[in-house]
PDB file of C-alpha atoms in Angstrom:
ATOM      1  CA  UNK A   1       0.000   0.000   0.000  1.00 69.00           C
ATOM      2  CA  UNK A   2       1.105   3.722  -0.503  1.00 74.00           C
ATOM      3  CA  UNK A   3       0.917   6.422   1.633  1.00 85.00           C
ATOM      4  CA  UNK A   4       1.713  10.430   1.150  1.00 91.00           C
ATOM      5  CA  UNK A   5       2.954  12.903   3.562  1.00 94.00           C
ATOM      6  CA  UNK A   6       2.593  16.393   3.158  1.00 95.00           C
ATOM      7  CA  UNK A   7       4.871  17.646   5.476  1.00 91.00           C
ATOM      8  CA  UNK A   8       3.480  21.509   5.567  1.00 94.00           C
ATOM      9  CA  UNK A   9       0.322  21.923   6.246  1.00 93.00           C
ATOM     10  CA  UNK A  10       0.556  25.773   5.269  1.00 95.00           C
ATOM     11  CA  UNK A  11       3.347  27.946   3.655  1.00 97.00           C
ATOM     12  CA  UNK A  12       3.432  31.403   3.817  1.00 97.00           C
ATOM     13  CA  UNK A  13       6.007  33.130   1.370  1.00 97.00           C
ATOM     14  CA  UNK A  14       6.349  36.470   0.027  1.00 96.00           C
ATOM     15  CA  UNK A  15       5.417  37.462  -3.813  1.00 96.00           C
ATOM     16  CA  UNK A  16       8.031  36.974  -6.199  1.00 96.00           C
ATOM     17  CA  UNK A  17      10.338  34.372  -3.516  1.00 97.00           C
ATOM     18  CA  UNK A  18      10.636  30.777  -4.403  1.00 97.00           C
ATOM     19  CA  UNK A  19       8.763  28.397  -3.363  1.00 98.00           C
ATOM     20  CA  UNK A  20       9.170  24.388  -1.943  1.00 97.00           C
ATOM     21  CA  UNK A  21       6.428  22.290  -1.087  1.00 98.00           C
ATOM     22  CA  UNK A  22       7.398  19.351   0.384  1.00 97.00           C
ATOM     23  CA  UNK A  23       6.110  15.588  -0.333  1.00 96.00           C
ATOM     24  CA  UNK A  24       7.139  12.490   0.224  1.00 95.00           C
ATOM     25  CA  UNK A  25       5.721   8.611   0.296  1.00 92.00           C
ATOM     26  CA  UNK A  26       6.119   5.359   0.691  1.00 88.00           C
ATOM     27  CA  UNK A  27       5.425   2.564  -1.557  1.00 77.00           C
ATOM     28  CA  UNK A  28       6.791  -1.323  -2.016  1.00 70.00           C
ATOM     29  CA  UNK A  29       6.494  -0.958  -5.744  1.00 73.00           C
ATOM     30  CA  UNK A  30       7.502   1.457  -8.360  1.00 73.00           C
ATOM     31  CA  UNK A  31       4.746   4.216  -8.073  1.00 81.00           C
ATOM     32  CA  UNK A  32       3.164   7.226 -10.132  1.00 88.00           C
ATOM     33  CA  UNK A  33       3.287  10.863  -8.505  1.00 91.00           C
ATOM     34  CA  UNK A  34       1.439  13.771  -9.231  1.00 92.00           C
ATOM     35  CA  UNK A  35       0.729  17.020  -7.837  1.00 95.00           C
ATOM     36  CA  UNK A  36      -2.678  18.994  -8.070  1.00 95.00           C
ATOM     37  CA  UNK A  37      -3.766  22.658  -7.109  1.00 95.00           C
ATOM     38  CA  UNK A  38      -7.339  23.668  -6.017  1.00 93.00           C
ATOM     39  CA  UNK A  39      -8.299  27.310  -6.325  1.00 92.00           C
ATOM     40  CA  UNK A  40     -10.634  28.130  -3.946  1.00 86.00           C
ATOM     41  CA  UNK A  41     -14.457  26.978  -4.377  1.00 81.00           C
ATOM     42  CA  UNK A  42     -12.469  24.752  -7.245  1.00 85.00           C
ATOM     43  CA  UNK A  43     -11.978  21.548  -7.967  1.00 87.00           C
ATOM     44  CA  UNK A  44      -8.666  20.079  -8.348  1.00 91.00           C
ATOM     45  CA  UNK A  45      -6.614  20.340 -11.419  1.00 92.00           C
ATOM     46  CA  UNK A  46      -3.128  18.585 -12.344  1.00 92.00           C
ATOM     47  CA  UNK A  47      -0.428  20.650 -11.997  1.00 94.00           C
ATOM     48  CA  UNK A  48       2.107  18.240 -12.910  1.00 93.00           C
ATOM     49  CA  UNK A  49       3.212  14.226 -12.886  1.00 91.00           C
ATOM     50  CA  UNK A  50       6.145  11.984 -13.095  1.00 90.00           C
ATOM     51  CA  UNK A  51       5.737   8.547 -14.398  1.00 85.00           C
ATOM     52  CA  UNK A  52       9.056   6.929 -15.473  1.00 83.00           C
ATOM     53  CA  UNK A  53      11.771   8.978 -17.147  1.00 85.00           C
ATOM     54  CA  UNK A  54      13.887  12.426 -16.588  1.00 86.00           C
ATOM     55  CA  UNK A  55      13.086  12.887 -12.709  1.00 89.00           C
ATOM     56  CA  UNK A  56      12.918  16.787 -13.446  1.00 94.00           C
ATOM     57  CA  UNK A  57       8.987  17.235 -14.298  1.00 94.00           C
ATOM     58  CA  UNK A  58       8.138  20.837 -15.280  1.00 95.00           C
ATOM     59  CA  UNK A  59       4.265  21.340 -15.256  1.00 93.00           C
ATOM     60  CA  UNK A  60       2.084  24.389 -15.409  1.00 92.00           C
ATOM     61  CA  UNK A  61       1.862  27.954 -14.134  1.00 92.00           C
ATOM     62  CA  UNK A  62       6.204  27.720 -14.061  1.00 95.00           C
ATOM     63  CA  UNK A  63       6.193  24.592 -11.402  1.00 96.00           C
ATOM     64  CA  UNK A  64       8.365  21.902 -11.617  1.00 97.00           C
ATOM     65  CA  UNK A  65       8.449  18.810  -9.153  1.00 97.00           C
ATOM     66  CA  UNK A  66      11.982  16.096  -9.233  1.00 95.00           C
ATOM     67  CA  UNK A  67      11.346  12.787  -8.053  1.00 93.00           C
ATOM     68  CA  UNK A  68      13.829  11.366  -5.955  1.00 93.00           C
ATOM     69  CA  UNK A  69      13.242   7.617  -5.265  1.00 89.00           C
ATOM     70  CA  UNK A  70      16.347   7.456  -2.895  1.00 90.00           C
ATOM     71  CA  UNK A  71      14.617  10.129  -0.552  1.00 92.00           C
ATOM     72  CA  UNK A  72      11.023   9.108  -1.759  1.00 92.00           C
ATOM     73  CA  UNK A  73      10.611  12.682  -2.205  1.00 94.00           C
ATOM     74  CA  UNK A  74       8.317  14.672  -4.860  1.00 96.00           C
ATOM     75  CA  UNK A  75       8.685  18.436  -3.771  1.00 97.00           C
ATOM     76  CA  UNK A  76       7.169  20.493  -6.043  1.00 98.00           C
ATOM     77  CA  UNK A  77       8.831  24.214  -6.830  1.00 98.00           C
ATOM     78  CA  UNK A  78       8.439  27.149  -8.121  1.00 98.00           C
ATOM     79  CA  UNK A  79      11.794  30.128  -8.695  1.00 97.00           C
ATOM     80  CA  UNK A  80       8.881  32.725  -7.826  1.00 97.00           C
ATOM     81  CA  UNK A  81       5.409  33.233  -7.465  1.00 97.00           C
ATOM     82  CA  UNK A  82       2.665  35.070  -7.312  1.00 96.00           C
ATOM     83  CA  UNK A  83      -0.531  36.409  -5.869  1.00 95.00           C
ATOM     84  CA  UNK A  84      -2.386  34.110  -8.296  1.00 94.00           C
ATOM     85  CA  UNK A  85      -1.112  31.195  -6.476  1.00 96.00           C
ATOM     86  CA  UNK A  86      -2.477  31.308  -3.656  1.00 95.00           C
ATOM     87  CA  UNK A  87      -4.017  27.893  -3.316  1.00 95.00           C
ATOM     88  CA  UNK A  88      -4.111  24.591  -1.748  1.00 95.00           C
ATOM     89  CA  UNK A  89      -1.486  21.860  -3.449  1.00 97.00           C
ATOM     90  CA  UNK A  90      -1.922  18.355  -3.266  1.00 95.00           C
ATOM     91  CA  UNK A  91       0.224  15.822  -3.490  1.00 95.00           C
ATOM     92  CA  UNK A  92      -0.783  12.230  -4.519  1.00 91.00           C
ATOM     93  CA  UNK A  93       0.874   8.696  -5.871  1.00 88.00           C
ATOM     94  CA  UNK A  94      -0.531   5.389  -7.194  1.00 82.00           C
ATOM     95  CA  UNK A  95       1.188   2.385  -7.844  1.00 71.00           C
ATOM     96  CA  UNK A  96       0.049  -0.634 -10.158  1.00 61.00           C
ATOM     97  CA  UNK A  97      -3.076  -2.170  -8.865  1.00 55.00           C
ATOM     98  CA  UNK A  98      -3.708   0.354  -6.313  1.00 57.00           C
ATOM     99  CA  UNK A  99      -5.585   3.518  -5.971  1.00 70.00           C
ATOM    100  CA  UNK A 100      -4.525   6.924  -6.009  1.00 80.00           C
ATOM    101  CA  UNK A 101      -3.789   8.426  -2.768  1.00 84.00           C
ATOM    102  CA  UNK A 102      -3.750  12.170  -1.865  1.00 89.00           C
ATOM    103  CA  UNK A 103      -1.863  13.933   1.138  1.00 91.00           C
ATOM    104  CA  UNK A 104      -3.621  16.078   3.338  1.00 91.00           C
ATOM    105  CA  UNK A 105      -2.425  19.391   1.481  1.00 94.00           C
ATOM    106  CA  UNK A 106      -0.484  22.128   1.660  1.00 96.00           C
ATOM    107  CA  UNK A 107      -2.360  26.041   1.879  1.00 95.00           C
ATOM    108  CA  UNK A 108       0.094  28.105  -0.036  1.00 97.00           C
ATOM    109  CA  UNK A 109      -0.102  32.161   1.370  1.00 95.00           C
ATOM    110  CA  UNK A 110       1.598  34.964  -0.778  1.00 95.00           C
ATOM    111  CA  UNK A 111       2.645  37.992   1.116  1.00 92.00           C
ATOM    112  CA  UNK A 112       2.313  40.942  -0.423  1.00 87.00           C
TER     113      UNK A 112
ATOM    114  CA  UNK B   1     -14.021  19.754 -24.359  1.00 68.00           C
ATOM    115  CA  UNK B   2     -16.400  19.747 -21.412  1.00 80.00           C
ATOM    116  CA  UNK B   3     -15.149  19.356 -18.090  1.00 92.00           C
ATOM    117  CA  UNK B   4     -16.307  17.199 -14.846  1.00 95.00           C
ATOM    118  CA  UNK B   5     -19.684  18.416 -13.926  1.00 96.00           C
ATOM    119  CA  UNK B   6     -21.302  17.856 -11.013  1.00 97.00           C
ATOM    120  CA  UNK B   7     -24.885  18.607  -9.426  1.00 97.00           C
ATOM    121  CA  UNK B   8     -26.085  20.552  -7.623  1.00 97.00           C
ATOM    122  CA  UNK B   9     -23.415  22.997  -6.368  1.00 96.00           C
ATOM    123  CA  UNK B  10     -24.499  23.356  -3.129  1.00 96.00           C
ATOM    124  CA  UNK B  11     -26.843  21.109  -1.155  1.00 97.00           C
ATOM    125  CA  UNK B  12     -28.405  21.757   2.382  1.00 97.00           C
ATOM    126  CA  UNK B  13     -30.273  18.707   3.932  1.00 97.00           C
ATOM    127  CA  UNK B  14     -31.122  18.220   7.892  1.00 97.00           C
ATOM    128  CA  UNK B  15     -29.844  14.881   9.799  1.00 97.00           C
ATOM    129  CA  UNK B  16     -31.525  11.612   8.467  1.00 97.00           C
ATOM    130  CA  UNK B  17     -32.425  13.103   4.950  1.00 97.00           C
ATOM    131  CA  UNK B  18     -30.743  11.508   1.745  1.00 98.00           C
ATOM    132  CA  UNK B  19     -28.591  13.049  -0.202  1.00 98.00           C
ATOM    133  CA  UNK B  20     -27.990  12.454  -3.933  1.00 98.00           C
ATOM    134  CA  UNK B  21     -24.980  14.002  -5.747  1.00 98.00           C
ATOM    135  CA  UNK B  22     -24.531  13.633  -9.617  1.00 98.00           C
ATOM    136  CA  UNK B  23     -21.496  13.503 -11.831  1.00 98.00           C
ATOM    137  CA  UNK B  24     -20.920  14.017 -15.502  1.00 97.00           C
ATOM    138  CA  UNK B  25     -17.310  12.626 -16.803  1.00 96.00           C
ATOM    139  CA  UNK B  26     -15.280  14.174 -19.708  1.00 95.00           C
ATOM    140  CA  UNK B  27     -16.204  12.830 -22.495  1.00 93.00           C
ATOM    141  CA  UNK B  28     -14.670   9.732 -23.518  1.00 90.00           C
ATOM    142  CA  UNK B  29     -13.530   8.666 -19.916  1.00 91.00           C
ATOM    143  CA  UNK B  30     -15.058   5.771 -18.405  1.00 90.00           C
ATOM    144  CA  UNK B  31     -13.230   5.668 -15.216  1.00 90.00           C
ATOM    145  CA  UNK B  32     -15.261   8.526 -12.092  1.00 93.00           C
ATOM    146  CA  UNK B  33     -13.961   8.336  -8.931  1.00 92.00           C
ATOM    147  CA  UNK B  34     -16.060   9.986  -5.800  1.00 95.00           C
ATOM    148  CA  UNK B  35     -13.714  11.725  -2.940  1.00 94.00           C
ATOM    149  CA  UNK B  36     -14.951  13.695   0.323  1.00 95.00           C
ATOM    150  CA  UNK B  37     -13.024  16.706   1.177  1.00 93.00           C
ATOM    151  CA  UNK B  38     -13.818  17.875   4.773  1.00 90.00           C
ATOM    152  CA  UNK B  39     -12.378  20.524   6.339  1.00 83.00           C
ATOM    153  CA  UNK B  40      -8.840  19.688   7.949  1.00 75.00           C
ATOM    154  CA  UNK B  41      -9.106  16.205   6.808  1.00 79.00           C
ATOM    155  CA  UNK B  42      -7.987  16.231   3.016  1.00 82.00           C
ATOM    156  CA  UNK B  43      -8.763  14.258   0.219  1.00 87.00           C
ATOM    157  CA  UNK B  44     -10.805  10.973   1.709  1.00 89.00           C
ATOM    158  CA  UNK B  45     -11.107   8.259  -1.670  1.00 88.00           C
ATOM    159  CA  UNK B  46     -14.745   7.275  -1.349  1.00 93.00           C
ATOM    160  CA  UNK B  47     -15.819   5.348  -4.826  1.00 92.00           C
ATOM    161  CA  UNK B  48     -14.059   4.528  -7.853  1.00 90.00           C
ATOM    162  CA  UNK B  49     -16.529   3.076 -10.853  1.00 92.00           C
ATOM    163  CA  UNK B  50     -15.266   1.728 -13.969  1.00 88.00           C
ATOM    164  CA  UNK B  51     -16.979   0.697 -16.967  1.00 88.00           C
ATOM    165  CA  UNK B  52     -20.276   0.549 -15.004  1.00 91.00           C
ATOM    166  CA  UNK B  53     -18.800  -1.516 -12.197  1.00 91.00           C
ATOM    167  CA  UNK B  54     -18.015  -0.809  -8.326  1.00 91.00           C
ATOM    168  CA  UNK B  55     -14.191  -1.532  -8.690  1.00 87.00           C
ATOM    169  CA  UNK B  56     -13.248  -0.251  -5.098  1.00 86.00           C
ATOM    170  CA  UNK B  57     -14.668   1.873  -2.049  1.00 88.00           C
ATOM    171  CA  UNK B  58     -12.968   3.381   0.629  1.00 88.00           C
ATOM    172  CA  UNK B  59     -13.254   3.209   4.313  1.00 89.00           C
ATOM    173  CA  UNK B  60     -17.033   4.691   4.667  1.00 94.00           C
ATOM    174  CA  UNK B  61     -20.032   2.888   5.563  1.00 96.00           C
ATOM    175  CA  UNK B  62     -22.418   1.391   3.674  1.00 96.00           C
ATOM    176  CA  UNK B  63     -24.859   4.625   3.496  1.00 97.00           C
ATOM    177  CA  UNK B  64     -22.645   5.640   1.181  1.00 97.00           C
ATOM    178  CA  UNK B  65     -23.187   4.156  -2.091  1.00 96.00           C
ATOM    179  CA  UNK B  66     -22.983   4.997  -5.472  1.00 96.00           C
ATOM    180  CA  UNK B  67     -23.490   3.355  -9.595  1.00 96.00           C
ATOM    181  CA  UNK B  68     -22.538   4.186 -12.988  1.00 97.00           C
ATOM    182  CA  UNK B  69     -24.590   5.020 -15.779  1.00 97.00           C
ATOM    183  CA  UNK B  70     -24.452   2.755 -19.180  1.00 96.00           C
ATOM    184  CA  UNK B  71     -23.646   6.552 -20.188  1.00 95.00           C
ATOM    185  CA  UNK B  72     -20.813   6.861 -17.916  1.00 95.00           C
ATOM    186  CA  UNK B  73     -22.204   9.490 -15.540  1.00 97.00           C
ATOM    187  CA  UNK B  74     -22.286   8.533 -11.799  1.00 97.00           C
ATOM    188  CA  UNK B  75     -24.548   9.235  -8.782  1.00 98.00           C
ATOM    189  CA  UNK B  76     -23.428   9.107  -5.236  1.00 98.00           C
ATOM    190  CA  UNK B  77     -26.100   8.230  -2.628  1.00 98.00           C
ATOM    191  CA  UNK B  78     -25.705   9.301   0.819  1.00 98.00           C
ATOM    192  CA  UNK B  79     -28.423   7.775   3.408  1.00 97.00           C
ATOM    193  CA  UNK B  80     -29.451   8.786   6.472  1.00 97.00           C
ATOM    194  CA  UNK B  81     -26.970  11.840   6.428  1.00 97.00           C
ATOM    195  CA  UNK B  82     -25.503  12.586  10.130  1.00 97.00           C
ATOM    196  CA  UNK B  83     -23.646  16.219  10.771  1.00 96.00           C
ATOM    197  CA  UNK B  84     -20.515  14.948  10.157  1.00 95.00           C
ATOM    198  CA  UNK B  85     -21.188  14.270   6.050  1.00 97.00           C
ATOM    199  CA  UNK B  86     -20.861  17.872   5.687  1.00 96.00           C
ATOM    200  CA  UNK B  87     -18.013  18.675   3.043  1.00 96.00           C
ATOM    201  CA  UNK B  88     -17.577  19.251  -0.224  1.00 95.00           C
ATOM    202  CA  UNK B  89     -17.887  16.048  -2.454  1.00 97.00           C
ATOM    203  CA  UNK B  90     -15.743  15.931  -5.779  1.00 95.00           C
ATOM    204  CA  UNK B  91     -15.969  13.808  -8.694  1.00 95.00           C
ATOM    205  CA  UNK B  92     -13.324  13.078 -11.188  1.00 93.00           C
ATOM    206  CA  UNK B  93     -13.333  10.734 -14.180  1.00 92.00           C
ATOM    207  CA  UNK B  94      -9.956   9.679 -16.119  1.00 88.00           C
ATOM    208  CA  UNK B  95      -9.441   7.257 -18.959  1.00 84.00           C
ATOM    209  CA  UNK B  96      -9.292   4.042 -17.129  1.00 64.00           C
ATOM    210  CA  UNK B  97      -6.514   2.000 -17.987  1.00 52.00           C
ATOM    211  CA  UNK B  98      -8.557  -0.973 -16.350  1.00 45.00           C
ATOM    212  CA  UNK B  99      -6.903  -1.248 -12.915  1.00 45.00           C
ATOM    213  CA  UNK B 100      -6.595   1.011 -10.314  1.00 45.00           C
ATOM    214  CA  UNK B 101      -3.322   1.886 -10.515  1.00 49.00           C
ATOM    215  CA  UNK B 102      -3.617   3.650 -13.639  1.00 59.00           C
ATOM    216  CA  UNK B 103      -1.063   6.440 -15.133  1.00 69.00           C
ATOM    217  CA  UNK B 104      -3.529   8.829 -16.091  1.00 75.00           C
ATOM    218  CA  UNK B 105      -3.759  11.909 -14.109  1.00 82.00           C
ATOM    219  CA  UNK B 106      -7.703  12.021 -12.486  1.00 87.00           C
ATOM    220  CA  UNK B 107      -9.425  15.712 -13.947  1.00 90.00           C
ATOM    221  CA  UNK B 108     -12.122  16.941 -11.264  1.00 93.00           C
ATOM    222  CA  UNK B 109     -15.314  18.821 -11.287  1.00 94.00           C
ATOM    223  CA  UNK B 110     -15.918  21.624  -8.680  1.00 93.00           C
ATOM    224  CA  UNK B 111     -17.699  19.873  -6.590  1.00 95.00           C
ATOM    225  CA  UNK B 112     -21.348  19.881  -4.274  1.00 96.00           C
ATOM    226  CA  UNK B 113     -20.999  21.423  -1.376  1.00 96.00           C
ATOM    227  CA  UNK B 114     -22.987  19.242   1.337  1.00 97.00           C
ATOM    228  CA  UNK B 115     -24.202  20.846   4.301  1.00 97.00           C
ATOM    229  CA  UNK B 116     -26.070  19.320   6.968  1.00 96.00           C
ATOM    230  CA  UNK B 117     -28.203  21.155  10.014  1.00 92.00           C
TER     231      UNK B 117
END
């Protein structure tokens, strides 16, 4: 079975600093990671994934996530951000067989 | 393309009531998965239909059921609704690659928001 840990619950950061969200799991087979944003009064939408390959995934709205199966890590960044991304990221896996499992989220605050 | 819909946006029943939620997949996608998203507790996995089948539920009771259209779209049942069902219930659909541990990324509606009084 998998299981995701969000490690943040919220992250405040000022407009235009960078950004890491941190994520990391556990699995006993090869998995599939993703990461999702929900806008407020939103559903969720995929930000980005990583399913085999380059462990550098660059996904919309300038983040990029690296997988790092050593560390069974999937922090998602971004170099700088902005008022607009204020949100609530989720981080989730699935592995063959299984079903997808989220993390509990992270709230993402921009200071102005 | 269309998105996930889901009906109503906003539902407010009292304790004991039923509550029915509806979901329309993207078109094309045969795989709609039900979560419930209360506050402080994240994502909870609650259904996952496939081709008209139950393929897996999560840990909720039995008053919470669900089926799948021949059409694809999905209902979610909740019975005999206690204070505690309150949250916002999203649907998402993907193009089922026939198990559950499938590559491709889950797209989500916007979700009912349940209350109960």
């Amino acid at each position: 079975a998998q299981s995701v840990t969000q490690l943040d619950s919220q992250v405040p950061v000022f407009e235009e600093a960078p950004v890491e969200l941190r994520c990391n799991y556990s699995s006993s087979v090869s998995v599939y990671l993703f990461w999702y944003v929900q806008y407020p009064n939103q559903g969720l939408q995929l930000l980005l994934k990583y399913l085999s390959g380059s462990t550098l995934v660059k996904g919309i709205n300038g983040f990029e996530a690296e997988f790092n199966k050593s560390q069974t890590s999937f922090h998602l960044r971004k170099p700088s951000v902005h008022i607009s991304d204020t949100a609530e990221y989720f981080c989730a896996v699935s592995g063959r067989d299984d079903k997808i499992i989220f993390g509990k989220g992270t709230r993402l605050h921009i200071l102005p | 393309e269309a998105g996930v819909t889901q009906s109503p946006t906003h539902l407010i029943k009292t304790r004991g009531q039923q509550a029915t939620l509806r979901c329309s997949p993207i078109s094309g996608h045969t795989s709609v998965y039900w979560y419930q998203q209360a506050l402080g507790l994240g994502l909870q996995f609650l259904l996952w239909y496939d081709e008209g089948e139950e393929r897996n539920r999560g840990n909720f009771p039995p008053r919470f059921s669900g089926r799948q259209f021949p059409n694809y779209s999905s209902e979610l049942n909740v019975n005999a609704l206690e204070l505690e069902d309150s949250a916002l219930y999203l649907c998402a659909s993907s193009s089922g690659a026939g198990t559950a541990g499938s590559n491709q990324p889950q797209h989500f509606g916007d979700g009912t928001r349940l209350s109960i009084l």
